Protein backbone atom coordinates (compact mmCIF):
# COMPACT_ATOMS: atom_id res chain seq x y z
CA MET A 1 -21.65 2.34 1.08
CA ALA A 2 -19.80 2.00 -2.19
CA VAL A 3 -16.78 -0.11 -3.04
CA ARG A 4 -13.76 2.11 -3.70
CA ALA A 5 -10.15 1.43 -4.64
CA VAL A 6 -7.36 3.26 -2.85
CA ARG A 7 -3.78 3.35 -4.15
CA GLY A 8 -0.54 3.95 -2.33
CA ALA A 9 3.19 3.34 -2.50
CA VAL A 10 6.36 3.75 -0.52
CA GLN A 11 10.01 3.42 -1.49
CA LEU A 12 12.11 1.47 1.00
CA GLU A 13 15.61 2.59 1.88
CA ARG A 14 16.85 -1.00 2.08
CA ASP A 15 15.63 -4.58 1.66
CA GLU A 16 15.28 -5.65 5.29
CA ALA A 17 12.18 -7.33 6.71
CA GLU A 18 11.71 -5.07 9.74
CA HIS A 19 12.23 -1.93 7.66
CA MET A 20 9.65 -3.22 5.16
CA HIS A 21 7.16 -3.95 7.95
CA GLU A 22 7.58 -0.45 9.40
CA GLN A 23 7.27 1.36 6.08
CA VAL A 24 4.32 -0.68 4.81
CA ALA A 25 2.54 -0.30 8.17
CA GLU A 26 3.05 3.48 7.94
CA LEU A 27 1.64 3.49 4.41
CA LEU A 28 -1.37 1.34 5.25
CA THR A 29 -2.10 3.40 8.37
CA ALA A 30 -1.89 6.62 6.35
CA ILE A 31 -4.29 5.21 3.75
CA LEU A 32 -6.81 4.35 6.46
CA GLU A 33 -6.45 7.66 8.33
CA ARG A 34 -6.57 9.96 5.28
CA ASN A 35 -9.72 8.22 4.06
CA SER A 36 -11.43 8.02 7.49
CA LEU A 37 -11.39 4.23 7.29
CA VAL A 38 -11.06 1.51 9.90
CA PRO A 39 -9.77 -2.02 9.25
CA ASP A 40 -13.35 -3.33 9.12
CA ASP A 41 -13.88 -1.18 5.98
CA LEU A 42 -11.22 -3.18 4.10
CA ILE A 43 -12.53 -5.72 1.60
CA SER A 44 -9.17 -6.90 0.23
CA VAL A 45 -5.65 -5.59 -0.25
CA TRP A 46 -3.16 -6.24 -3.04
CA PHE A 47 0.50 -5.59 -2.28
CA THR A 48 3.14 -5.51 -4.99
CA ALA A 49 6.87 -5.23 -4.59
CA THR A 50 9.59 -4.49 -7.10
CA PRO A 51 11.77 -7.48 -8.03
CA ASP A 52 14.66 -6.21 -5.88
CA LEU A 53 12.72 -6.80 -2.63
CA HIS A 54 13.22 -10.29 -1.18
CA SER A 55 13.26 -9.90 2.62
CA ASP A 56 9.58 -10.63 3.34
CA PHE A 57 6.02 -10.38 2.11
CA PRO A 58 4.60 -6.84 2.44
CA ALA A 59 1.32 -8.32 3.73
CA VAL A 60 3.10 -9.33 6.94
CA ALA A 61 2.96 -5.66 7.97
CA ALA A 62 -0.85 -5.68 7.74
CA ARG A 63 -1.06 -8.82 9.85
CA LYS A 64 1.22 -7.21 12.44
CA LEU A 65 -1.23 -4.28 12.57
CA GLY A 66 -3.97 -6.74 13.51
CA ILE A 67 -5.59 -6.93 10.08
CA THR A 68 -6.20 -10.65 10.22
CA ASP A 69 -9.63 -11.19 8.67
CA VAL A 70 -9.07 -9.39 5.35
CA PRO A 71 -7.88 -11.22 2.22
CA LEU A 72 -4.36 -10.07 1.37
CA ILE A 73 -2.20 -11.02 -1.59
CA CYS A 74 1.34 -10.15 -2.66
CA ALA A 75 2.69 -10.03 -6.20
CA GLN A 76 5.81 -8.87 -7.97
CA GLU A 77 5.87 -5.74 -10.10
CA LEU A 78 7.13 -5.93 -13.67
CA ASP A 79 10.90 -5.62 -13.97
CA ILE A 80 11.07 -2.46 -16.09
CA ALA A 81 14.42 -0.87 -16.88
CA GLY A 82 14.75 2.49 -15.16
CA ALA A 83 11.81 1.97 -12.79
CA MET A 84 12.08 3.24 -9.22
CA PRO A 85 13.74 0.55 -7.08
CA ARG A 86 12.58 -0.91 -3.72
CA VAL A 87 8.92 0.10 -4.04
CA VAL A 88 5.94 -1.49 -2.33
CA ARG A 89 2.56 -0.56 -3.77
CA ILE A 90 -0.90 -1.10 -2.29
CA LEU A 91 -4.28 -1.38 -3.97
CA ALA A 92 -6.94 -1.59 -1.27
CA HIS A 93 -10.60 -2.27 -1.98
CA VAL A 94 -12.72 -0.62 0.68
CA GLU A 95 -16.29 0.20 1.62
CA SER A 96 -16.67 3.96 1.83
CA ALA A 97 -19.33 6.64 1.66
CA ARG A 98 -16.83 8.91 -0.14
CA ASP A 99 -17.17 9.72 -3.83
CA LYS A 100 -14.33 8.53 -6.07
CA SER A 101 -13.03 12.08 -6.30
CA GLU A 102 -12.76 12.25 -2.50
CA ILE A 103 -10.52 9.20 -2.13
CA ALA A 104 -7.03 10.12 -0.91
CA HIS A 105 -4.33 8.06 -2.61
CA VAL A 106 -1.15 8.02 -0.51
CA TYR A 107 2.38 8.05 -1.89
CA LEU A 108 4.98 8.44 0.85
CA GLY A 109 8.43 9.96 0.45
CA ALA A 110 10.14 9.51 -2.89
CA ALA A 111 7.26 7.33 -4.11
CA GLY A 112 5.27 10.55 -4.56
CA ALA A 113 7.08 10.93 -7.88
CA LEU A 114 5.32 7.82 -9.18
CA ARG A 115 1.88 9.38 -9.40
CA LYS A 116 2.10 13.13 -9.05
CA ASP A 117 -1.37 13.33 -10.59
CA ILE A 118 -3.10 11.55 -7.68
CA ALA A 119 -0.64 11.61 -4.78
CA GLN A 120 -2.12 13.42 -1.78
């Protein structure tokens, strides 16, 4: 098994904790499913949120999914003029037999515009 990094993002419709939990859970689940991963394959997960998101920590969604023994951390994205608002990004480090070129990076909804070059 190799260590791989998987990226993903989702744009929230509004800054509400339950909405964030639902959207981040959908994103994290899609990352796992599209890469044939299970929670035990996770090494660590970084979550970032744009500065306009204040309702909760994105990592709460992972804990609600039962991912309780994986190191998680949340950070704030840079506040760049003109950047897409209300975005949560994920950088997951995983153990996988897939080659780097086979990793599916997941950008849901409008967040697909962030990385058209790697969005699956």
